[in-house]
mmCIF file with all atom_site columns, C-alpha atoms in Angstrom:
data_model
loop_
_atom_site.group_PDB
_atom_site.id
_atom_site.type_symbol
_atom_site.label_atom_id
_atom_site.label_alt_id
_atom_site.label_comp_id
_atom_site.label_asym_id
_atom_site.label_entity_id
_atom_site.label_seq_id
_atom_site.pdbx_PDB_ins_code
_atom_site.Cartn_x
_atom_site.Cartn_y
_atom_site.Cartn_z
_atom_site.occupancy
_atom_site.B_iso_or_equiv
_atom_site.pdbx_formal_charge
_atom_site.auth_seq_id
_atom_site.auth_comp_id
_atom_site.auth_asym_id
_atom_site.auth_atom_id
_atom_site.pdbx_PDB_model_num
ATOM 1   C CA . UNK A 1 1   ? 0.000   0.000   0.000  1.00 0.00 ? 1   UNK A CA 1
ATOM 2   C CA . UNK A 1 2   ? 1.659   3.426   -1.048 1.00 0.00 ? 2   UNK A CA 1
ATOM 3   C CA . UNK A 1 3   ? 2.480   6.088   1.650  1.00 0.00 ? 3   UNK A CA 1
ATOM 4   C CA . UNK A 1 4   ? -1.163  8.272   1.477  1.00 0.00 ? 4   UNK A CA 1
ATOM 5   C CA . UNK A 1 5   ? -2.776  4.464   1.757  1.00 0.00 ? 5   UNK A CA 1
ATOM 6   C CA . UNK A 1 6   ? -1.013  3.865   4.718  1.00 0.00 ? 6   UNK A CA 1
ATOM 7   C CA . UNK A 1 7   ? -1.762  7.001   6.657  1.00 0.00 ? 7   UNK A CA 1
ATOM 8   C CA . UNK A 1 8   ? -5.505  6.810   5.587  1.00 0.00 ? 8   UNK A CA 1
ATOM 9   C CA . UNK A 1 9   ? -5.807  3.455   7.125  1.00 0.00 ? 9   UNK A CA 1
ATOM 10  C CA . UNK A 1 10  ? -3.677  4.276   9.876  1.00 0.00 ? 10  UNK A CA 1
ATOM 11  C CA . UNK A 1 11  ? -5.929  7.507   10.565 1.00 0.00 ? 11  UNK A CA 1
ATOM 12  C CA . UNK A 1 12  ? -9.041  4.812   10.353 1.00 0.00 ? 12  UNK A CA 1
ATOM 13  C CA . UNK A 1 13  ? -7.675  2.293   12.268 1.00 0.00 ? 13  UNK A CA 1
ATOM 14  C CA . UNK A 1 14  ? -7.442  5.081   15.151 1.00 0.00 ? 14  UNK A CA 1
ATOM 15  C CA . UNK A 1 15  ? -10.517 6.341   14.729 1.00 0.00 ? 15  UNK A CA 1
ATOM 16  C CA . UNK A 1 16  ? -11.930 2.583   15.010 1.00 0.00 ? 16  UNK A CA 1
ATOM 17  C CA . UNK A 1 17  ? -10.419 2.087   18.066 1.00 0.00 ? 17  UNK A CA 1
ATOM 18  C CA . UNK A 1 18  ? -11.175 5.291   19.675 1.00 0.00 ? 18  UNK A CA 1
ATOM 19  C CA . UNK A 1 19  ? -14.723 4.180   18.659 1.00 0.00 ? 19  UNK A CA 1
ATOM 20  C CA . UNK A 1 20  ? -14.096 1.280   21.215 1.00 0.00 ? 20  UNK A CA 1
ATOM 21  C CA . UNK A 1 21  ? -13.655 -1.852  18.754 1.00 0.00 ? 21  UNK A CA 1
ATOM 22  C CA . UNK A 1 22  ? -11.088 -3.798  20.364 1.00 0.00 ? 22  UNK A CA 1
ATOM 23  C CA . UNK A 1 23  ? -8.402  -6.088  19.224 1.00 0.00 ? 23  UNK A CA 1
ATOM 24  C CA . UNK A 1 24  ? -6.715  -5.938  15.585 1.00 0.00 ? 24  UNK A CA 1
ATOM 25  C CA . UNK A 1 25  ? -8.221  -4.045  12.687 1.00 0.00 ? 25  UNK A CA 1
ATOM 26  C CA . UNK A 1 26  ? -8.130  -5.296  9.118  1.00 0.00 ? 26  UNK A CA 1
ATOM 27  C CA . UNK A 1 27  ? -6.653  -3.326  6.445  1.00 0.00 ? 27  UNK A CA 1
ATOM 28  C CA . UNK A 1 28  ? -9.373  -3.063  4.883  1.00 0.00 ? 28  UNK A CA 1
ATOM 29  C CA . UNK A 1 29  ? -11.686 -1.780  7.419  1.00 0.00 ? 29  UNK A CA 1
ATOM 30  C CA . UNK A 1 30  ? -8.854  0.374   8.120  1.00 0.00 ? 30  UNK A CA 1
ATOM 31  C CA . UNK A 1 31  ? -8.985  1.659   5.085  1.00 0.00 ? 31  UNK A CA 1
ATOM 32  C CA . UNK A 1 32  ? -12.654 2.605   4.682  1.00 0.00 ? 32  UNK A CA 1
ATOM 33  C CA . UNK A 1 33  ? -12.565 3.890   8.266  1.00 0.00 ? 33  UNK A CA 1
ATOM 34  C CA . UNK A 1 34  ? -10.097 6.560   7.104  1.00 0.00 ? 34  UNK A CA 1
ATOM 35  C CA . UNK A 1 35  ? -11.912 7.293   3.598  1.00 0.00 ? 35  UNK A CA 1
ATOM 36  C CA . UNK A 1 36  ? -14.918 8.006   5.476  1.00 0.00 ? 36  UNK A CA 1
ATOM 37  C CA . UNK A 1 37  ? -12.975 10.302  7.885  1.00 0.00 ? 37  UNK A CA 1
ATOM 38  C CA . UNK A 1 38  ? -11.525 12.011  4.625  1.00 0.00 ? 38  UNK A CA 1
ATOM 39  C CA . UNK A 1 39  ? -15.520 12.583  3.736  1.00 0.00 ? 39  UNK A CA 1
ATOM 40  C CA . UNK A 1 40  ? -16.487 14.254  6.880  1.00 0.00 ? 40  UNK A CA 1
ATOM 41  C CA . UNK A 1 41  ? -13.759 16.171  6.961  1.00 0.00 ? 41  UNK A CA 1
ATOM 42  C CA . UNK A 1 42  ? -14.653 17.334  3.308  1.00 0.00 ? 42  UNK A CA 1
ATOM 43  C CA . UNK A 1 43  ? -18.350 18.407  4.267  1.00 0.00 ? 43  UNK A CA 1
ATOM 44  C CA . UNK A 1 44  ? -17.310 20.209  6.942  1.00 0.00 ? 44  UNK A CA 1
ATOM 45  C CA . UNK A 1 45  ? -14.927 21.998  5.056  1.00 0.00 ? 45  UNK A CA 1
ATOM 46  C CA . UNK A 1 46  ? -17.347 22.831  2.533  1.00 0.00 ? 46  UNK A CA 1
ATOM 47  C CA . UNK A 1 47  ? -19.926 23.624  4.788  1.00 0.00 ? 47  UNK A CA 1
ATOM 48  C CA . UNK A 1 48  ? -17.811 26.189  6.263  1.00 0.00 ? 48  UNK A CA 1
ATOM 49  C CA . UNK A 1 49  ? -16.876 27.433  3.109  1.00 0.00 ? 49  UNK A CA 1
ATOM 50  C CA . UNK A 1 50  ? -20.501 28.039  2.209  1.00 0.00 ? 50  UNK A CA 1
ATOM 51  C CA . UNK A 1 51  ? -21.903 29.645  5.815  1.00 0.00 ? 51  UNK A CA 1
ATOM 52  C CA . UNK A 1 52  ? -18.787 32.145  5.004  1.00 0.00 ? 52  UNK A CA 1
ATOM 53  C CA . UNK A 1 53  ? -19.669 33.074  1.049  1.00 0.00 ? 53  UNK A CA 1
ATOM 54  C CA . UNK A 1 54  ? -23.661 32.794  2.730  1.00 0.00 ? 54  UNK A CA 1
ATOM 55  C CA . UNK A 1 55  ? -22.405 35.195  5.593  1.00 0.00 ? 55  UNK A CA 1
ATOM 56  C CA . UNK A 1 56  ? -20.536 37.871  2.541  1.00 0.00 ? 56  UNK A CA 1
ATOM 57  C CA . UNK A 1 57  ? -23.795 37.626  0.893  1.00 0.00 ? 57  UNK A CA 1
ATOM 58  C CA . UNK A 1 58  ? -25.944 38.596  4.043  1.00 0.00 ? 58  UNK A CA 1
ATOM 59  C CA . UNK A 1 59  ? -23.210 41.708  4.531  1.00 0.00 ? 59  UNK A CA 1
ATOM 60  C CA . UNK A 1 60  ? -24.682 42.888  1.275  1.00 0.00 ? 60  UNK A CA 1
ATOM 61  C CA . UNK A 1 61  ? -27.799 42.301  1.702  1.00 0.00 ? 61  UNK A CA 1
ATOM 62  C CA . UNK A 1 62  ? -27.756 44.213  4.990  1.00 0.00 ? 62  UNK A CA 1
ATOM 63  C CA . UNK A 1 63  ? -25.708 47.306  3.062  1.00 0.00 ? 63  UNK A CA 1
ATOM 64  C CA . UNK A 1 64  ? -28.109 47.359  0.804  1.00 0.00 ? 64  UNK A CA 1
ATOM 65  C CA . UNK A 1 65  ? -31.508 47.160  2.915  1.00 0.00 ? 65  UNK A CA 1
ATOM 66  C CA . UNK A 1 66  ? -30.083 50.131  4.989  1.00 0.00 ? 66  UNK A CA 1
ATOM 67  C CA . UNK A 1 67  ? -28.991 52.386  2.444  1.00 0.00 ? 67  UNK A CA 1
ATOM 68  C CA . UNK A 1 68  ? -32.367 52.240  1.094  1.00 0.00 ? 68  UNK A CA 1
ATOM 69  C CA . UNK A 1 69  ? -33.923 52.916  4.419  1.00 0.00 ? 69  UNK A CA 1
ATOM 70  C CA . UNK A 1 70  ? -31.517 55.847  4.925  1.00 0.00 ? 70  UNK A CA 1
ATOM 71  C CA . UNK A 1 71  ? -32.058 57.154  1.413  1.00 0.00 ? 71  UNK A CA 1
ATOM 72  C CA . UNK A 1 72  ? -36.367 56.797  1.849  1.00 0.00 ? 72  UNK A CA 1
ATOM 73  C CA . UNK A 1 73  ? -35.728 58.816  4.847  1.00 0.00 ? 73  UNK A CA 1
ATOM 74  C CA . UNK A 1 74  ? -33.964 61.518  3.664  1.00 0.00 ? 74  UNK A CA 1
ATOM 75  C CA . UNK A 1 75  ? -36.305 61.401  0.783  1.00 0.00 ? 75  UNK A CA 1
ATOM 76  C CA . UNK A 1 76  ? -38.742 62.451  3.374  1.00 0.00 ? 76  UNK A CA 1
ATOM 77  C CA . UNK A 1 77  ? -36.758 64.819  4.956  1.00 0.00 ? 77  UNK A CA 1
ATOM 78  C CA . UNK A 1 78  ? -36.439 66.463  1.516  1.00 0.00 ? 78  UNK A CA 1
ATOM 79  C CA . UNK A 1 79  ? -39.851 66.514  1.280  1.00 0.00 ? 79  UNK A CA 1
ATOM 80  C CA . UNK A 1 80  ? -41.101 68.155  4.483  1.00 0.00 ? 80  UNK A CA 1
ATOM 81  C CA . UNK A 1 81  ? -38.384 70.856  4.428  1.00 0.00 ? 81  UNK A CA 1
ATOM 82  C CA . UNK A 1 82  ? -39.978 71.501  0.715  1.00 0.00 ? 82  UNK A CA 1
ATOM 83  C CA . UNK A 1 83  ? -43.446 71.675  2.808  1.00 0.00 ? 83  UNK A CA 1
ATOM 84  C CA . UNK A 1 84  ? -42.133 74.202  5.058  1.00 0.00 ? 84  UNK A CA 1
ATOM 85  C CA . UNK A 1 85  ? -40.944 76.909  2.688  1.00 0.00 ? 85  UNK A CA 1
ATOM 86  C CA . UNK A 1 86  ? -43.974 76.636  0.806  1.00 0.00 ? 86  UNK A CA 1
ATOM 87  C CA . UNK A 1 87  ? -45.940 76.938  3.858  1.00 0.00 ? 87  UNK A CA 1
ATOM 88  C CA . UNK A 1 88  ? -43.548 80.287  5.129  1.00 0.00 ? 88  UNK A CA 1
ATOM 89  C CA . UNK A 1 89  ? -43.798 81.540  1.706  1.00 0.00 ? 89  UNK A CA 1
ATOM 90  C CA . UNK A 1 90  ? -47.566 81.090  1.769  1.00 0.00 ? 90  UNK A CA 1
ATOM 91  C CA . UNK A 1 91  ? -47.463 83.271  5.049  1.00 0.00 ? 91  UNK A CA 1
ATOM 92  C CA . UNK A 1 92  ? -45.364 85.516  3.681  1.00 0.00 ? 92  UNK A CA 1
ATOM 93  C CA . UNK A 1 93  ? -47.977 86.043  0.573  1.00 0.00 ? 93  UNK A CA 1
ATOM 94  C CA . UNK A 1 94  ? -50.702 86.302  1.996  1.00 0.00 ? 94  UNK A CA 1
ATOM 95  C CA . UNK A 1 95  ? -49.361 89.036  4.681  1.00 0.00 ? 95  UNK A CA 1
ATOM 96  C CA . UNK A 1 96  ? -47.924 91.603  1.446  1.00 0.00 ? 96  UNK A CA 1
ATOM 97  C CA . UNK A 1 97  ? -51.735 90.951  -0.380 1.00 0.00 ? 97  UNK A CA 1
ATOM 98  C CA . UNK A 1 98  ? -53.094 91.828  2.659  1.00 0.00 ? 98  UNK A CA 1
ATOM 99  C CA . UNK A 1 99  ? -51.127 94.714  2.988  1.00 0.00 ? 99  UNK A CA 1
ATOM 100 C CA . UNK A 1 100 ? -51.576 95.997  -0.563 1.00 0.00 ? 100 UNK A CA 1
ATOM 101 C CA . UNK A 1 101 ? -55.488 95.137  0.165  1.00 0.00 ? 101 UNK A CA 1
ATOM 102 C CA . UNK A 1 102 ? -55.399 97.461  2.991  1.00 0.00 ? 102 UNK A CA 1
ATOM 103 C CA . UNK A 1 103 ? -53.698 100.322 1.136  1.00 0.00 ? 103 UNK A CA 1
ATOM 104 C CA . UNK A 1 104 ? -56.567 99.873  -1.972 1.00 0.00 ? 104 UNK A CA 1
ATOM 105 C CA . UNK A 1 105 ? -59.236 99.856  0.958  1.00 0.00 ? 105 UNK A CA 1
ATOM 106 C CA . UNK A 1 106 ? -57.564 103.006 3.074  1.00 0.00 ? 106 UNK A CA 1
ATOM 107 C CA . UNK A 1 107 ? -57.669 104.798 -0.404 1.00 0.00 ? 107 UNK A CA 1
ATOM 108 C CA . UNK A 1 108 ? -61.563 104.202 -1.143 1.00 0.00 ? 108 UNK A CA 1
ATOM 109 C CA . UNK A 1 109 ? -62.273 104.827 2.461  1.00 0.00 ? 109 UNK A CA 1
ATOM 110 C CA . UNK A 1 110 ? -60.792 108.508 1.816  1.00 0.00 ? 110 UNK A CA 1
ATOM 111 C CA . UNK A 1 111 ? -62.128 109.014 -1.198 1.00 0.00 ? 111 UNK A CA 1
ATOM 112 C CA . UNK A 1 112 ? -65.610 107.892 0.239  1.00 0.00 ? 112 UNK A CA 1
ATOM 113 C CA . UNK A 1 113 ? -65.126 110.407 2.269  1.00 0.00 ? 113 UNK A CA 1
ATOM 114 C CA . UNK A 1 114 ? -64.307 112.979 0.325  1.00 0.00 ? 114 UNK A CA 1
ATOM 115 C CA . UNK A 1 115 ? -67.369 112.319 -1.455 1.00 0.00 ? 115 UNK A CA 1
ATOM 116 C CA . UNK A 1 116 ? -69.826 112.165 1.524  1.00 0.00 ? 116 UNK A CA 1
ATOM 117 C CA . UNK A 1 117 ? -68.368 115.945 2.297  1.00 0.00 ? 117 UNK A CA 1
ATOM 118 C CA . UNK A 1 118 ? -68.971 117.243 -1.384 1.00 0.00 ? 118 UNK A CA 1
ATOM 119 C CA . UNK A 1 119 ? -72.455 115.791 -1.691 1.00 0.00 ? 119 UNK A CA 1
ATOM 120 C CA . UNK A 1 120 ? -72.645 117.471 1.814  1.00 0.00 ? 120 UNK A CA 1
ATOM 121 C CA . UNK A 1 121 ? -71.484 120.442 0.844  1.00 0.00 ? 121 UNK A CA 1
ATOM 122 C CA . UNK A 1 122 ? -73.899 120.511 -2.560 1.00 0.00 ? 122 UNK A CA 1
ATOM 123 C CA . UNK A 1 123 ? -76.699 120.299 -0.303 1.00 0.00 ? 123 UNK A CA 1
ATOM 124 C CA . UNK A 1 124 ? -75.580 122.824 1.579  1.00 0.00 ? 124 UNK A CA 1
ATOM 125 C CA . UNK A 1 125 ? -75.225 120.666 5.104  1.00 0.00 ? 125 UNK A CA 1
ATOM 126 C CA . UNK A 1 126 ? -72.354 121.264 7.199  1.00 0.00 ? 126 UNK A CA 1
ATOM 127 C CA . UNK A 1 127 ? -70.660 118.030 8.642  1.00 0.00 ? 127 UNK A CA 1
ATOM 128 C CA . UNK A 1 128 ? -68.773 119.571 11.319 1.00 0.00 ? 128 UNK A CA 1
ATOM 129 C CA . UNK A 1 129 ? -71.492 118.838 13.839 1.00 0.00 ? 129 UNK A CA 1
ATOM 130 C CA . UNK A 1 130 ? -74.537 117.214 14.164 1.00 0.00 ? 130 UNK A CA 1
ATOM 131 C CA . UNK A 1 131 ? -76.242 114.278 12.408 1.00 0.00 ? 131 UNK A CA 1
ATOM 132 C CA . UNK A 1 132 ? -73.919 114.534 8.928  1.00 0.00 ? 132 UNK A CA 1
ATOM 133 C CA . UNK A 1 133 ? -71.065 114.116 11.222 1.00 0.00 ? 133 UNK A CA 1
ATOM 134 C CA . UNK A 1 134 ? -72.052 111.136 12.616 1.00 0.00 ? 134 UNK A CA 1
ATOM 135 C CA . UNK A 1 135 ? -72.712 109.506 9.558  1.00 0.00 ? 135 UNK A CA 1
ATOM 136 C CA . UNK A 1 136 ? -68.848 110.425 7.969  1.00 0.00 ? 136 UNK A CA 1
ATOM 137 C CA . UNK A 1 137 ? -67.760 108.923 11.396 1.00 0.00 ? 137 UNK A CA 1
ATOM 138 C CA . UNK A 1 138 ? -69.654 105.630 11.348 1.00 0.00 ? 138 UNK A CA 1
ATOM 139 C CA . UNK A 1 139 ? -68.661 105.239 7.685  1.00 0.00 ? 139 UNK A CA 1
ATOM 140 C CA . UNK A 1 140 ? -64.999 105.814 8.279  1.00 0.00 ? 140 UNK A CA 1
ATOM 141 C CA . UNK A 1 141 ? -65.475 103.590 11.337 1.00 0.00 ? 141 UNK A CA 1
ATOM 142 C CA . UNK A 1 142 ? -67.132 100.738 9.788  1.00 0.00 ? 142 UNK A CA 1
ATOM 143 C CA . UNK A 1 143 ? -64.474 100.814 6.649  1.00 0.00 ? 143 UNK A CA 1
ATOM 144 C CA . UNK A 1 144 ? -61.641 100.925 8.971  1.00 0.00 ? 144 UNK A CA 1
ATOM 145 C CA . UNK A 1 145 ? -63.159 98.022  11.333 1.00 0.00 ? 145 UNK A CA 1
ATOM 146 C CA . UNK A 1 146 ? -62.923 95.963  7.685  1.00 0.00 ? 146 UNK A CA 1
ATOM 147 C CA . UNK A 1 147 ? -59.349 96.686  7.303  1.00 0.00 ? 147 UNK A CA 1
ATOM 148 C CA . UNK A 1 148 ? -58.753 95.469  10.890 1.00 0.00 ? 148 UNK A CA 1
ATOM 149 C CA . UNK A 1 149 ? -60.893 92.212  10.913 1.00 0.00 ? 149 UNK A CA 1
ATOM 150 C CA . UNK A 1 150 ? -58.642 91.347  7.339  1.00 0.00 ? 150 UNK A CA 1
ATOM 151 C CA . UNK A 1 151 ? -55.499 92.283  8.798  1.00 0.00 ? 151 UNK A CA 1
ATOM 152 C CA . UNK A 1 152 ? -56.367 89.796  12.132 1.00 0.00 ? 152 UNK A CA 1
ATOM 153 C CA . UNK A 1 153 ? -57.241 87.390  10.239 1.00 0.00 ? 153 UNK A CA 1
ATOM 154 C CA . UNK A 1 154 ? -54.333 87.387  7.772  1.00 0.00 ? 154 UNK A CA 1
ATOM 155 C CA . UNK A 1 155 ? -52.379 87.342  10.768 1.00 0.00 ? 155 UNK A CA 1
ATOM 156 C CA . UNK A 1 156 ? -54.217 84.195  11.830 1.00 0.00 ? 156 UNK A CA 1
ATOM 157 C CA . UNK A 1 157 ? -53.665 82.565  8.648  1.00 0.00 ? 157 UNK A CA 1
ATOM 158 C CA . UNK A 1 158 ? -49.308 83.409  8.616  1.00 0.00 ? 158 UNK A CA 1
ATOM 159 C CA . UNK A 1 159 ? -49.342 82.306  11.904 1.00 0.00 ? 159 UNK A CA 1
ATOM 160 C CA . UNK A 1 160 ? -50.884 78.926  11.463 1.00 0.00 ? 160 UNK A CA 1
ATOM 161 C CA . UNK A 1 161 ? -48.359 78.757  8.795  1.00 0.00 ? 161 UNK A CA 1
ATOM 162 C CA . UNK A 1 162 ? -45.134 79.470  10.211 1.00 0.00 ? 162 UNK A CA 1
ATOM 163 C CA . UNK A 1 163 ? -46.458 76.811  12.778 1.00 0.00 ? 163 UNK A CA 1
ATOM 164 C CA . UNK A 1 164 ? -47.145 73.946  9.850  1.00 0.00 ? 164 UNK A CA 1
ATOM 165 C CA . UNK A 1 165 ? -43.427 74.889  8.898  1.00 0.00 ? 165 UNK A CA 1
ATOM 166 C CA . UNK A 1 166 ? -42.166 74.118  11.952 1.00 0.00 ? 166 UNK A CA 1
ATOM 167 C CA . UNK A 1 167 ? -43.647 71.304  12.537 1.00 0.00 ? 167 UNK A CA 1
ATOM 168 C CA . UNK A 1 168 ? -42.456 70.157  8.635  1.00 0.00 ? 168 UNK A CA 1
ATOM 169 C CA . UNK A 1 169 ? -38.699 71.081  9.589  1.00 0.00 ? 169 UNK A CA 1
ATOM 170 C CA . UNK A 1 170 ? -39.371 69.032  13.184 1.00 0.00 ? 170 UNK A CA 1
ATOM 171 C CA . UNK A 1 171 ? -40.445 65.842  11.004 1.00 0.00 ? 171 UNK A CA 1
ATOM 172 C CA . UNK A 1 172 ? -37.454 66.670  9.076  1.00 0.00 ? 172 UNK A CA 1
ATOM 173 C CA . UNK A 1 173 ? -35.023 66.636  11.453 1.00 0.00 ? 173 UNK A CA 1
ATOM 174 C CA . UNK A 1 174 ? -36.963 63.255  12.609 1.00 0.00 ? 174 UNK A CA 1
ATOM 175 C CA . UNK A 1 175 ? -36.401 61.708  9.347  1.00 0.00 ? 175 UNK A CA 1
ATOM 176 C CA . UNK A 1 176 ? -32.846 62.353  9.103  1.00 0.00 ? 176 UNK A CA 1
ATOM 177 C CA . UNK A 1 177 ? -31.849 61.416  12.661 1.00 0.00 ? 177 UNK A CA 1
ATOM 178 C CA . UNK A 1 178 ? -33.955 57.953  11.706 1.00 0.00 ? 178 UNK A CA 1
ATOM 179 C CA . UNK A 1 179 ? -31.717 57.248  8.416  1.00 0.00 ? 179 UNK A CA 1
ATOM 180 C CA . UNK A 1 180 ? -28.909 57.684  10.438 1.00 0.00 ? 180 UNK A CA 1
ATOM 181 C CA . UNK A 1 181 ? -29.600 55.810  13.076 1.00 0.00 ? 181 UNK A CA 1
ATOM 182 C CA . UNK A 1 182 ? -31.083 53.196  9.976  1.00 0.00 ? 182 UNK A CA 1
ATOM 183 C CA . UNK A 1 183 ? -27.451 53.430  8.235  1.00 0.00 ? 183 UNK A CA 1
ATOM 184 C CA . UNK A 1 184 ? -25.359 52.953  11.119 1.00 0.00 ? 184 UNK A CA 1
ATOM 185 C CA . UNK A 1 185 ? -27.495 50.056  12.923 1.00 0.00 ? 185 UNK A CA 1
ATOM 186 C CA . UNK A 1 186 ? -26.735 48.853  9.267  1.00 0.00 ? 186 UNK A CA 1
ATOM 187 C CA . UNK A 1 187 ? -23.269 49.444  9.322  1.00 0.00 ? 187 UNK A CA 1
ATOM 188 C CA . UNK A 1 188 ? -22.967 47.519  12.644 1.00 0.00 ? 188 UNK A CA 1
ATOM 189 C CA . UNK A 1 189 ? -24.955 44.249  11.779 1.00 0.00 ? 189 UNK A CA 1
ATOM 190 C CA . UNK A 1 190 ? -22.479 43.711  8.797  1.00 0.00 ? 190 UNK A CA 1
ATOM 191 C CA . UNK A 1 191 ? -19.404 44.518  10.810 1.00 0.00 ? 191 UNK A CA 1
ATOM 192 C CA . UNK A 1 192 ? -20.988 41.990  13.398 1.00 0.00 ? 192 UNK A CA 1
ATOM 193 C CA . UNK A 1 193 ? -21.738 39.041  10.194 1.00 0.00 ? 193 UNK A CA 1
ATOM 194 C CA . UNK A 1 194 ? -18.268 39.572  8.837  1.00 0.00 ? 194 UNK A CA 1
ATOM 195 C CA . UNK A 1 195 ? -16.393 38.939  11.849 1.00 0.00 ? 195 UNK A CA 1
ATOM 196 C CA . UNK A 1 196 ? -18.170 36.328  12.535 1.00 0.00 ? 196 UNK A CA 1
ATOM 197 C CA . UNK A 1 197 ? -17.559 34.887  8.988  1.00 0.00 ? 197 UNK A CA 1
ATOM 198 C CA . UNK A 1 198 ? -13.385 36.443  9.299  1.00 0.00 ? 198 UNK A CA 1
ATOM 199 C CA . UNK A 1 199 ? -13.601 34.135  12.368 1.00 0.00 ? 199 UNK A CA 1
ATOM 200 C CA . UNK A 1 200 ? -14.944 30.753  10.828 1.00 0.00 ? 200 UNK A CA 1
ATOM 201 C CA . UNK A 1 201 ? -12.179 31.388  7.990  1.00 0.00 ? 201 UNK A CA 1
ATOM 202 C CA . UNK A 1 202 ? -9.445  31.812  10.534 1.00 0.00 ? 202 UNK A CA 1
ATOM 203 C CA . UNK A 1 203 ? -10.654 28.076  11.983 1.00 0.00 ? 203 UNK A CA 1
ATOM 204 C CA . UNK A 1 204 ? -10.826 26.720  8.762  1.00 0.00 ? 204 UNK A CA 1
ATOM 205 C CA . UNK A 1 205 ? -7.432  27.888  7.812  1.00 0.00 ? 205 UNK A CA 1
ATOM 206 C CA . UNK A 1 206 ? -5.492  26.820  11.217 1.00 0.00 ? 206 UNK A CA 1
#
């Protein structure tokens, strides 16, 4: 029997009688002992082999899964800081229409005015006392009570904006913390997979 022969039946002859079968072993028994040794010792290897290339593929599987968390997050993020400037600039409109409004309706107030005091005047009334005066004064009173109920309520209306804005930066902020926190949980699963696989290749290798 040639020199590999020899050591496979000496390596099943040992593991025969560490199995507990006493007295001599044939060769051949030996022999098959030690192939089948050879064969476990081959599946193992290759199962090894394949929990570490299964254990590389997980890693990038893992990568993978959290980047696209991360990236739907700051997707979001993107999107509620877009909802917030269009909610300030909404504010922001509506205060400078309301302003120009208010200008428009100071103007016809004083030209209402002015008119009340010449048809006054061409019926020869005086409206420095007296019922005309009254009625210039609740006229001017009611028109400006108009410009301050639009004015409040424009107010109203930038001030429940700015707050939608804040609260659209606040998610914001939420949604980027969360990616982060998504990416680097991430990063630490595959760190955790490939030293566990780095460590089943270091006892397959010794």
């Amino acid at each position: 029997m040639s020199t590999i022969g020899s050591s496979i039946a000496s390596s099943g002859a040992s593991s025969l009688h560490a199995a507990g079968v006493a007295g001599p072993v044939t060769q051949s028994a030996a022999f098959s002992a030690g192939l089948s040794n050879i064969g476990s010792g081959v599946t193992s290897t290759a199962g090894s082999i394949g929990s570490i290339f299964g254990s590389l593929t997980e890693i990038s599987g893992i990568k993978s899964q959290a980047g696209t968390q991360a990236r739907q997050q700051e997707f979001g993020a993107a999107s509620s800081t877009f909802n917030a400037g269009l909610a300030r600039q909404e504010a922001k409109l509506a205060i400078a229409a309301t302003k120009l409004d208010i200008r428009r309706d100071r103007r016809k107030q004083q030209a209402f005015a002015s008119l009340q005091d010449a048809m006054f005047a061409k019926a020869g009334v005086r409206i420095d006392s007296g019922t005309p005066i009254l009625v210039v004064e609740d006229s001017l009173f009611n028109a400006e009570l108009d410009i301050l109920i639009k004015a409040f309520n424009t107010d109203v209306f930038a001030a429940t904006k700015d707050f939608e804005a804040e609260q659209d930066l606040l998610e914001a902020q939420i949604q980027r913390d969360t990616g982060d926190q998504l990416k680097r949980a991430g990063d630490i699963k595959a760190l955790t997979t490939a030293s566990t696989a780095a460590f089943k290749l270091s006892n397959l290798l010794s």
